[in-house]
mmCIF file of C-alpha atoms and ligand atoms in Angstrom:
data_model
loop_
_atom_site.group_PDB
_atom_site.id
_atom_site.type_symbol
_atom_site.label_atom_id
_atom_site.label_comp_id
_atom_site.label_asym_id
_atom_site.label_seq_id
_atom_site.Cartn_x
_atom_site.Cartn_y
_atom_site.Cartn_z
ATOM 1 C CA MET A 1352 51.522 -146.212 181.960
ATOM 2 C CA LYS A 1353 48.497 -147.968 180.026
ATOM 3 C CA LYS A 1354 45.201 -145.381 179.292
ATOM 4 C CA ASN A 1355 43.260 -147.304 182.139
ATOM 5 C CA THR A 1356 45.749 -147.289 184.694
ATOM 6 C CA VAL A 1357 46.322 -143.447 184.552
ATOM 7 C CA LEU A 1358 42.373 -143.035 184.607
ATOM 8 C CA VAL A 1359 42.803 -145.105 188.323
ATOM 9 C CA PHE A 1360 45.583 -143.212 189.343
ATOM 10 C CA SER A 1361 44.021 -140.099 188.300
ATOM 11 C CA LEU A 1362 41.038 -141.028 190.474
ATOM 12 C CA THR A 1363 42.927 -141.687 193.460
ATOM 13 C CA LEU A 1364 44.612 -138.727 193.152
ATOM 14 C CA PHE A 1365 41.285 -136.866 192.914
ATOM 15 C CA GLY A 1366 39.869 -138.772 195.822
ATOM 16 C CA VAL A 1367 42.725 -137.999 198.087
ATOM 17 C CA ALA A 1368 42.584 -134.613 196.891
ATOM 18 C CA THR A 1369 39.103 -134.194 197.832
ATOM 19 C CA ILE A 1370 39.295 -136.058 201.608
ATOM 20 C CA PHE A 1371 42.175 -133.770 202.096
ATOM 21 C CA GLY A 1372 40.674 -130.634 201.212
ATOM 22 C CA GLN A 1373 37.639 -131.667 203.538
ATOM 23 C CA SER A 1374 40.053 -132.375 206.485
ATOM 24 C CA GLU A 1375 41.799 -129.094 205.873
ATOM 25 C CA GLN A 1376 39.034 -126.954 206.051
ATOM 26 C CA ASN A 1377 39.885 -123.146 207.161
ATOM 27 C CA PHE A 1378 38.467 -122.118 210.280
ATOM 28 C CA ASN A 1379 38.563 -118.312 209.916
ATOM 29 C CA ASN A 1380 36.594 -117.442 212.606
ATOM 30 C CA PRO A 1381 37.911 -115.623 214.926
ATOM 31 C CA ILE A 1382 39.843 -113.478 212.637
ATOM 32 C CA ILE A 1383 42.585 -112.470 215.113
ATOM 33 C CA THR A 1384 44.249 -115.177 216.831
ATOM 34 C CA GLU A 1385 47.475 -113.771 217.826
ATOM 35 C CA LYS A 1386 46.056 -111.505 220.465
ATOM 36 C CA PHE A 1387 42.679 -111.364 222.279
ATOM 37 C CA THR A 1388 40.847 -108.182 220.714
ATOM 38 C CA ALA A 1389 36.874 -107.090 221.485
ATOM 39 C CA ASP A 1390 34.133 -104.307 220.865
ATOM 40 C CA PRO A 1391 34.658 -104.335 216.849
ATOM 41 C CA ALA A 1392 34.153 -101.125 214.858
ATOM 42 C CA THR A 1393 34.643 -100.998 211.107
ATOM 43 C CA ILE A 1394 34.887 -98.432 208.228
ATOM 44 C CA VAL A 1395 35.828 -98.832 204.817
ATOM 45 C CA HIS A 1396 38.221 -96.577 203.062
ATOM 46 C CA ASN A 1397 39.956 -96.844 199.717
ATOM 47 C CA ASP A 1398 38.346 -100.374 199.051
ATOM 48 C CA SER A 1399 39.843 -101.752 202.189
ATOM 49 C CA VAL A 1400 38.267 -102.386 205.852
ATOM 50 C CA TYR A 1401 39.592 -100.903 208.832
ATOM 51 C CA LEU A 1402 38.633 -103.049 212.001
ATOM 52 C CA TYR A 1403 38.860 -101.209 215.307
ATOM 53 C CA ALA A 1404 38.967 -102.951 218.614
ATOM 54 C CA GLY A 1405 40.312 -103.198 222.023
ATOM 55 C CA HIS A 1406 43.013 -105.235 223.392
ATOM 56 C CA ASP A 1407 41.799 -107.737 225.846
ATOM 57 C CA GLU A 1408 44.719 -108.445 228.180
ATOM 58 C CA ALA A 1409 42.711 -109.592 231.191
ATOM 59 C CA PRO A 1410 45.391 -112.491 233.006
ATOM 60 C CA GLU A 1411 43.198 -115.807 233.875
ATOM 61 C CA ASP A 1412 43.322 -115.009 237.266
ATOM 62 C CA LEU A 1413 41.078 -111.510 236.529
ATOM 63 C CA HIS A 1414 37.793 -111.856 235.866
ATOM 64 C CA PHE A 1415 36.907 -108.443 234.910
ATOM 65 C CA TYR A 1416 38.131 -106.387 231.753
ATOM 66 C CA LYS A 1417 42.125 -104.793 231.622
ATOM 67 C CA LEU A 1418 42.039 -103.151 228.184
ATOM 68 C CA ASP A 1419 45.262 -100.852 228.212
ATOM 69 C CA GLU A 1420 44.939 -99.926 224.381
ATOM 70 C CA TRP A 1421 43.093 -100.120 221.103
ATOM 71 C CA LEU A 1422 44.303 -102.367 218.038
ATOM 72 C CA VAL A 1423 43.592 -101.302 214.401
ATOM 73 C CA TYR A 1424 43.796 -103.980 211.398
ATOM 74 C CA SER A 1425 43.345 -103.688 207.917
ATOM 75 C CA SER A 1426 42.111 -105.902 205.350
ATOM 76 C CA ALA A 1427 41.559 -105.588 201.233
ATOM 77 C CA ASP A 1428 39.699 -109.144 201.244
ATOM 78 C CA LEU A 1429 38.083 -109.825 204.696
ATOM 79 C CA VAL A 1430 40.589 -113.189 205.086
ATOM 80 C CA ASN A 1431 44.109 -111.602 205.321
ATOM 81 C CA TRP A 1432 44.466 -109.025 208.014
ATOM 82 C CA LYS A 1433 47.283 -106.495 208.784
ATOM 83 C CA GLU A 1434 47.745 -105.423 212.145
ATOM 84 C CA HIS A 1435 48.931 -101.678 212.540
ATOM 85 C CA PRO A 1436 51.012 -100.172 215.277
ATOM 86 C CA VAL A 1437 49.207 -99.345 218.073
ATOM 87 C CA PRO A 1438 47.039 -96.439 217.001
ATOM 88 C CA LEU A 1439 45.349 -95.011 220.717
ATOM 89 C CA LYS A 1440 45.606 -95.730 224.436
ATOM 90 C CA PRO A 1441 43.928 -94.049 227.126
ATOM 91 C CA SER A 1442 47.033 -92.305 228.649
ATOM 92 C CA ASP A 1443 46.756 -90.417 225.269
ATOM 93 C CA PHE A 1444 43.986 -88.363 226.788
ATOM 94 C CA GLU A 1445 45.924 -86.595 229.428
ATOM 95 C CA TRP A 1446 42.274 -86.529 231.884
ATOM 96 C CA ALA A 1447 41.815 -90.133 231.276
ATOM 97 C CA LYS A 1448 42.745 -92.887 233.850
ATOM 98 C CA GLY A 1449 42.450 -96.069 231.792
ATOM 99 C CA ASP A 1450 39.993 -98.760 230.379
ATOM 100 C CA ALA A 1451 39.961 -98.517 226.393
ATOM 101 C CA TRP A 1452 36.125 -99.877 226.299
ATOM 102 C CA ALA A 1453 34.325 -100.059 223.121
ATOM 103 C CA ALA A 1454 35.017 -97.278 220.570
ATOM 104 C CA GLU A 1455 33.997 -96.275 216.961
ATOM 105 C CA VAL A 1456 35.698 -94.412 214.123
ATOM 106 C CA ILE A 1457 33.998 -92.275 211.833
ATOM 107 C CA GLU A 1458 35.249 -90.420 208.949
ATOM 108 C CA LYS A 1459 34.515 -86.747 208.089
ATOM 109 C CA ASP A 1460 35.912 -84.485 205.218
ATOM 110 C CA GLY A 1461 39.264 -86.613 205.032
ATOM 111 C CA LYS A 1462 39.559 -86.879 208.816
ATOM 112 C CA PHE A 1463 39.250 -89.853 211.291
ATOM 113 C CA TYR A 1464 37.331 -89.233 214.605
ATOM 114 C CA TRP A 1465 37.390 -91.824 217.062
ATOM 115 C CA PHE A 1466 35.124 -91.599 219.720
ATOM 116 C CA VAL A 1467 36.041 -93.771 222.575
ATOM 117 C CA THR A 1468 34.968 -95.205 226.065
ATOM 118 C CA VAL A 1469 37.424 -94.360 228.928
ATOM 119 C CA GLU A 1470 37.607 -94.071 232.905
ATOM 120 C CA HIS A 1471 37.739 -90.293 233.633
ATOM 121 C CA ASP A 1472 40.097 -89.147 236.423
ATOM 122 C CA ASP A 1473 38.787 -88.043 239.721
ATOM 123 C CA SER A 1474 37.684 -84.609 238.501
ATOM 124 C CA HIS A 1475 34.507 -86.212 236.965
ATOM 125 C CA PRO A 1476 34.480 -89.786 238.299
ATOM 126 C CA GLY A 1477 32.971 -92.564 235.961
ATOM 127 C CA LYS A 1478 33.227 -93.299 232.407
ATOM 128 C CA ALA A 1479 33.766 -90.931 229.953
ATOM 129 C CA ILE A 1480 33.702 -90.393 226.072
ATOM 130 C CA GLY A 1481 36.688 -88.630 224.198
ATOM 131 C CA VAL A 1482 37.517 -88.439 220.837
ATOM 132 C CA ALA A 1483 40.780 -88.461 218.989
ATOM 133 C CA VAL A 1484 41.393 -87.414 215.291
ATOM 134 C CA SER A 1485 43.532 -88.239 212.624
ATOM 135 C CA ASP A 1486 44.364 -87.811 208.866
ATOM 136 C CA SER A 1487 44.883 -91.660 208.508
ATOM 137 C CA PRO A 1488 42.792 -94.382 209.238
ATOM 138 C CA VAL A 1489 45.731 -95.957 211.072
ATOM 139 C CA GLY A 1490 46.724 -93.167 213.224
ATOM 140 C CA PRO A 1491 48.384 -91.556 214.754
ATOM 141 C CA PHE A 1492 45.641 -90.173 216.612
ATOM 142 C CA LYS A 1493 45.459 -87.528 219.428
ATOM 143 C CA ASP A 1494 42.795 -86.205 221.442
ATOM 144 C CA ALA A 1495 40.694 -84.028 219.920
ATOM 145 C CA ILE A 1496 39.607 -81.865 222.463
ATOM 146 C CA GLY A 1497 41.504 -82.179 225.289
ATOM 147 C CA GLU A 1498 38.844 -82.896 227.767
ATOM 148 C CA ALA A 1499 35.891 -85.427 227.774
ATOM 149 C CA LEU A 1500 32.838 -84.837 225.485
ATOM 150 C CA ILE A 1501 30.163 -86.642 227.904
ATOM 151 C CA THR A 1502 30.933 -87.303 231.448
ATOM 152 C CA ASN A 1503 29.050 -89.146 233.485
ATOM 153 C CA ASP A 1504 27.336 -86.313 235.652
ATOM 154 C CA MET A 1505 26.017 -85.194 232.174
ATOM 155 C CA THR A 1506 23.380 -87.822 232.674
ATOM 156 C CA THR A 1507 23.147 -88.581 236.062
ATOM 157 C CA GLU A 1508 19.200 -87.194 236.176
ATOM 158 C CA TYR A 1509 18.777 -90.873 234.211
ATOM 159 C CA THR A 1510 20.707 -92.958 236.112
ATOM 160 C CA ASP A 1511 23.124 -93.058 239.019
ATOM 161 C CA ILE A 1512 25.627 -95.581 237.707
ATOM 162 C CA SER A 1513 29.103 -94.611 236.846
ATOM 163 C CA TRP A 1514 28.947 -96.784 233.688
ATOM 164 C CA ASP A 1515 26.149 -95.463 231.420
ATOM 165 C CA ASP A 1516 28.379 -93.531 229.375
ATOM 166 C CA ILE A 1517 30.005 -95.919 227.515
ATOM 167 C CA ASP A 1518 29.724 -97.525 223.399
ATOM 168 C CA PRO A 1519 29.781 -94.408 221.387
ATOM 169 C CA THR A 1520 28.608 -95.038 217.911
ATOM 170 C CA VAL A 1521 28.557 -92.218 215.321
ATOM 171 C CA PHE A 1522 26.443 -92.052 212.391
ATOM 172 C CA ILE A 1523 26.271 -88.973 209.763
ATOM 173 C CA ASP A 1524 23.083 -88.776 208.071
ATOM 174 C CA ASP A 1525 22.378 -87.816 204.573
ATOM 175 C CA ASP A 1526 22.310 -84.085 205.282
ATOM 176 C CA GLY A 1527 25.577 -84.470 206.838
ATOM 177 C CA GLN A 1528 23.878 -83.909 210.197
ATOM 178 C CA ALA A 1529 25.981 -86.397 213.100
ATOM 179 C CA TYR A 1530 24.744 -88.084 215.759
ATOM 180 C CA MET A 1531 26.518 -90.139 218.675
ATOM 181 C CA TYR A 1532 24.253 -92.872 220.541
ATOM 182 C CA TRP A 1533 25.865 -94.383 223.590
ATOM 183 C CA GLY A 1534 25.149 -96.084 226.660
ATOM 184 C CA ASN A 1535 24.576 -98.469 229.240
ATOM 185 C CA THR A 1536 21.073 -99.429 230.709
ATOM 186 C CA VAL A 1537 20.205 -95.945 229.176
ATOM 187 C CA CYS A 1538 20.451 -95.785 225.337
ATOM 188 C CA TYR A 1539 21.049 -92.073 225.153
ATOM 189 C CA TYR A 1540 21.864 -89.893 221.548
ATOM 190 C CA VAL A 1541 22.745 -86.288 220.497
ATOM 191 C CA LYS A 1542 23.340 -84.236 217.768
ATOM 192 C CA LEU A 1543 27.193 -83.479 216.992
ATOM 193 C CA LYS A 1544 28.192 -79.816 215.558
ATOM 194 C CA ASP A 1545 29.957 -80.135 212.176
ATOM 195 C CA ASN A 1546 33.183 -80.221 214.124
ATOM 196 C CA MET A 1547 32.118 -83.605 215.436
ATOM 197 C CA ILE A 1548 33.871 -82.556 218.761
ATOM 198 C CA GLU A 1549 31.051 -80.440 220.511
ATOM 199 C CA MET A 1550 27.362 -81.386 221.207
ATOM 200 C CA ASP A 1551 24.634 -79.352 219.224
ATOM 201 C CA GLY A 1552 21.476 -79.696 221.627
ATOM 202 C CA GLU A 1553 20.360 -81.435 224.731
ATOM 203 C CA ILE A 1554 21.051 -85.484 225.353
ATOM 204 C CA GLN A 1555 18.050 -87.341 224.530
ATOM 205 C CA THR A 1556 16.953 -90.886 225.203
ATOM 206 C CA VAL A 1557 15.615 -93.924 223.294
ATOM 207 C CA ASP A 1558 13.593 -96.579 224.831
ATOM 208 C CA LEU A 1559 14.119 -99.830 223.865
ATOM 209 C CA PRO A 1560 13.258 -103.544 225.361
ATOM 210 C CA ASN A 1561 15.916 -104.667 227.671
ATOM 211 C CA PHE A 1562 18.924 -102.369 226.536
ATOM 212 C CA VAL A 1563 22.306 -102.660 227.809
ATOM 213 C CA GLU A 1564 24.997 -101.456 226.027
ATOM 214 C CA ALA A 1565 26.685 -101.815 222.500
ATOM 215 C CA PRO A 1566 24.585 -99.276 220.335
ATOM 216 C CA TRP A 1567 25.396 -99.254 216.708
ATOM 217 C CA ILE A 1568 23.919 -97.215 214.229
ATOM 218 C CA HIS A 1569 23.216 -98.217 210.232
ATOM 219 C CA LYS A 1570 21.406 -97.203 207.645
ATOM 220 C CA LYS A 1571 20.715 -99.438 204.469
ATOM 221 C CA GLY A 1572 18.394 -98.649 201.714
ATOM 222 C CA ASP A 1573 15.439 -96.307 203.343
ATOM 223 C CA TRP A 1574 15.789 -97.922 206.884
ATOM 224 C CA TYR A 1575 17.756 -96.699 209.684
ATOM 225 C CA TYR A 1576 19.079 -99.741 212.107
ATOM 226 C CA LEU A 1577 19.715 -99.686 215.994
ATOM 227 C CA THR A 1578 21.312 -102.905 216.855
ATOM 228 C CA TYR A 1579 22.007 -103.040 220.444
ATOM 229 C CA ALA A 1580 23.230 -105.725 223.385
ATOM 230 C CA TYR A 1581 19.930 -107.188 225.184
ATOM 231 C CA GLY A 1582 20.021 -108.829 228.430
ATOM 232 C CA PHE A 1583 22.640 -110.620 230.087
ATOM 233 C CA PRO A 1584 24.466 -112.412 228.931
ATOM 234 C CA GLU A 1585 24.122 -110.512 226.205
ATOM 235 C CA LYS A 1586 22.600 -111.125 222.727
ATOM 236 C CA THR A 1587 21.846 -108.576 220.007
ATOM 237 C CA ALA A 1588 18.410 -106.794 219.272
ATOM 238 C CA TYR A 1589 17.541 -104.768 216.953
ATOM 239 C CA ALA A 1590 15.212 -101.830 216.115
ATOM 240 C CA MET A 1591 14.106 -100.021 212.698
ATOM 241 C CA SER A 1592 12.885 -96.482 211.601
ATOM 242 C CA LYS A 1593 12.697 -94.063 208.745
ATOM 243 C CA SER A 1594 14.418 -91.366 210.764
ATOM 244 C CA VAL A 1595 17.483 -91.555 212.452
ATOM 245 C CA THR A 1596 16.102 -89.898 215.337
ATOM 246 C CA GLY A 1597 12.973 -92.508 215.700
ATOM 247 C CA PRO A 1598 10.359 -93.563 216.459
ATOM 248 C CA TRP A 1599 12.076 -97.040 216.469
ATOM 249 C CA GLU A 1600 10.190 -99.810 216.308
ATOM 250 C CA TYR A 1601 11.744 -103.125 217.881
ATOM 251 C CA LYS A 1602 12.018 -105.882 215.690
ATOM 252 C CA GLY A 1603 13.734 -108.808 218.000
ATOM 253 C CA LEU A 1604 16.792 -110.792 218.468
ATOM 254 C CA LEU A 1605 19.202 -110.624 215.745
ATOM 255 C CA ASN A 1606 22.269 -112.854 217.049
ATOM 256 C CA GLU A 1607 22.072 -115.077 220.102
ATOM 257 C CA VAL A 1608 24.678 -115.114 223.173
ATOM 258 C CA ALA A 1609 28.185 -115.564 221.212
ATOM 259 C CA GLY A 1610 30.093 -118.553 222.289
ATOM 260 C CA ASN A 1611 31.685 -118.654 225.964
ATOM 261 C CA SER A 1612 31.378 -114.625 226.267
ATOM 262 C CA ASN A 1613 28.746 -112.701 228.249
ATOM 263 C CA THR A 1614 29.086 -109.459 226.083
ATOM 264 C CA ASN A 1615 27.943 -109.087 222.482
ATOM 265 C CA HIS A 1616 29.360 -106.334 220.926
ATOM 266 C CA GLN A 1617 28.519 -105.777 217.220
ATOM 267 C CA ALA A 1618 29.665 -103.776 213.909
ATOM 268 C CA ILE A 1619 27.636 -103.936 210.702
ATOM 269 C CA LEU A 1620 29.540 -103.740 207.898
ATOM 270 C CA GLU A 1621 28.798 -103.288 204.320
ATOM 271 C CA PHE A 1622 31.625 -104.213 201.662
ATOM 272 C CA LYS A 1623 32.061 -105.035 197.921
ATOM 273 C CA GLY A 1624 28.342 -105.445 197.679
ATOM 274 C CA LYS A 1625 27.764 -107.676 200.596
ATOM 275 C CA ASP A 1626 26.638 -107.299 204.190
ATOM 276 C CA TYR A 1627 28.850 -108.775 207.464
ATOM 277 C CA PHE A 1628 27.967 -108.859 211.229
ATOM 278 C CA VAL A 1629 31.128 -108.329 213.194
ATOM 279 C CA TYR A 1630 31.315 -109.516 216.490
ATOM 280 C CA HIS A 1631 33.410 -111.115 219.640
ATOM 281 C CA ASN A 1632 32.970 -114.227 221.443
ATOM 282 C CA GLY A 1633 35.118 -115.901 223.804
ATOM 283 C CA SER A 1634 36.072 -118.843 221.502
ATOM 284 C CA ILE A 1635 39.738 -119.238 221.698
ATOM 285 C CA GLN A 1636 40.986 -122.008 224.012
ATOM 286 C CA PRO A 1637 42.241 -122.603 226.123
ATOM 287 C CA ASN A 1638 41.730 -119.272 227.995
ATOM 288 C CA GLY A 1639 39.325 -117.301 225.678
ATOM 289 C CA GLY A 1640 36.296 -116.010 227.613
ATOM 290 C CA SER A 1641 34.109 -112.814 228.701
ATOM 291 C CA PHE A 1642 37.697 -110.970 229.532
ATOM 292 C CA ARG A 1643 39.573 -112.489 226.851
ATOM 293 C CA ARG A 1644 37.425 -112.219 223.799
ATOM 294 C CA SER A 1645 38.226 -112.707 220.000
ATOM 295 C CA VAL A 1646 36.510 -110.666 216.788
ATOM 296 C CA CYS A 1647 34.472 -112.485 214.389
ATOM 297 C CA ILE A 1648 32.815 -111.897 210.892
ATOM 298 C CA ASP A 1649 29.876 -113.797 209.283
ATOM 299 C CA ARG A 1650 27.447 -112.853 206.766
ATOM 300 C CA LEU A 1651 24.330 -110.591 207.354
ATOM 301 C CA TYR A 1652 21.295 -111.005 204.995
ATOM 302 C CA TYR A 1653 18.417 -108.313 204.787
ATOM 303 C CA ASN A 1654 14.816 -109.493 203.866
ATOM 304 C CA GLU A 1655 12.919 -107.845 201.045
ATOM 305 C CA ASP A 1656 10.941 -106.015 203.815
ATOM 306 C CA GLY A 1657 14.293 -104.666 205.299
ATOM 307 C CA THR A 1658 14.070 -106.841 208.335
ATOM 308 C CA ILE A 1659 17.173 -108.934 208.980
ATOM 309 C CA GLN A 1660 17.622 -112.531 209.652
ATOM 310 C CA ARG A 1661 19.016 -114.081 212.407
ATOM 311 C CA ILE A 1662 22.783 -114.070 212.222
ATOM 312 C CA GLN A 1663 24.481 -117.581 212.125
ATOM 313 C CA MET A 1664 27.494 -117.539 213.799
ATOM 314 C CA THR A 1665 30.153 -120.018 212.162
ATOM 315 C CA SER A 1666 33.564 -121.083 212.907
ATOM 316 C CA GLU A 1667 34.164 -120.899 209.340
ATOM 317 C CA GLY A 1668 33.554 -117.302 208.682
ATOM 318 C CA ILE A 1669 34.412 -115.807 205.896
ATOM 319 C CA GLN A 1670 35.888 -118.548 203.583
ATOM 320 C CA GLU A 1671 37.010 -116.809 200.066
ATOM 321 C CA PRO A 1672 38.750 -113.492 199.775
ATOM 322 C CA VAL A 1673 36.422 -110.885 198.654
ATOM 323 C CA LYS A 1674 36.935 -109.535 195.402
HETATM 324 O O1 LIG B 812 34.983 -104.040 226.948
HETATM 325 C C1 LIG B 812 34.576 -103.588 227.703
HETATM 326 C C2 LIG B 812 32.905 -103.223 227.397
HETATM 327 O O2 LIG B 812 32.446 -104.672 227.483
HETATM 328 C C3 LIG B 812 32.412 -102.653 226.539
HETATM 329 O O3 LIG B 812 32.283 -101.371 226.541
HETATM 330 C C4 LIG B 812 31.062 -103.292 226.463
HETATM 331 O O4 LIG B 812 30.658 -102.717 225.301
HETATM 332 C C5 LIG B 812 31.262 -104.607 226.269
HETATM 333 O O5 LIG B 812 31.689 -105.322 225.325
#
């Protein structure tokens, strides 16, 4: 081939590859597509992220939640995810009737504590919070107490709804003291004893504008953040404080209603020096929606004053494996 023929040929190949590259763009959200997954919670352990989620299994003609198990996935780069065997079900709690609602795992002293929402049996009607424990982030997990940590009757002075004791989030402060926040319509918190399975003191409440559910506590620098589901359909809002017990200053909305889902349940993740917002939407078609949700991940950015920029939900998600 003559020199200029080679040049034309190479440019043509480059052009085709560029166009091909554009049309082959990866849409990495939702990150899990083989199953419907909801209510994400994440931890980082040994350079990997572990994602815990409820398994949304509602058939198309059921317009409510059907979650009979929780799932666990791991990833070393936020792009490639591995599913592990089912680690926990409501039936692993003898006192529970079902409903694998929102849950969160936290590591302490080499053990992994999984705080879960379930429906209690008829001895304490309503939603309840239990704790499971394991030596490994992927289980097997077993009931750590043998009874619920929180039952509906413990909070009836604040509201008489039976589903207010849901969505636990647990945070261990720099001095080693653990706190659990939870709630629906009322945001509760309590100190936990060092063993992580007993309350240490009275249940307290926090007043937050339009609090619905899904509290998540995290810390970045000197600031504590309480993010939560706001209004209905749910957006995500947040408050900031210099202490894990407040006072909390409301800072506004963090995320819009997530596509095709009337709930919006977030986890906030720091991994290899970057920050991420993990949430669910109902975007998988033809049958995704409020009761068949899917976990997504997008970037989260802080401003210099500690406030958080509004999340941009994307279909692209995380494009490059995080090294
Ligand atoms: O998945 C069941 C419930 O929906 C969760 O507990 C709430 O946070 C909402 O996402």
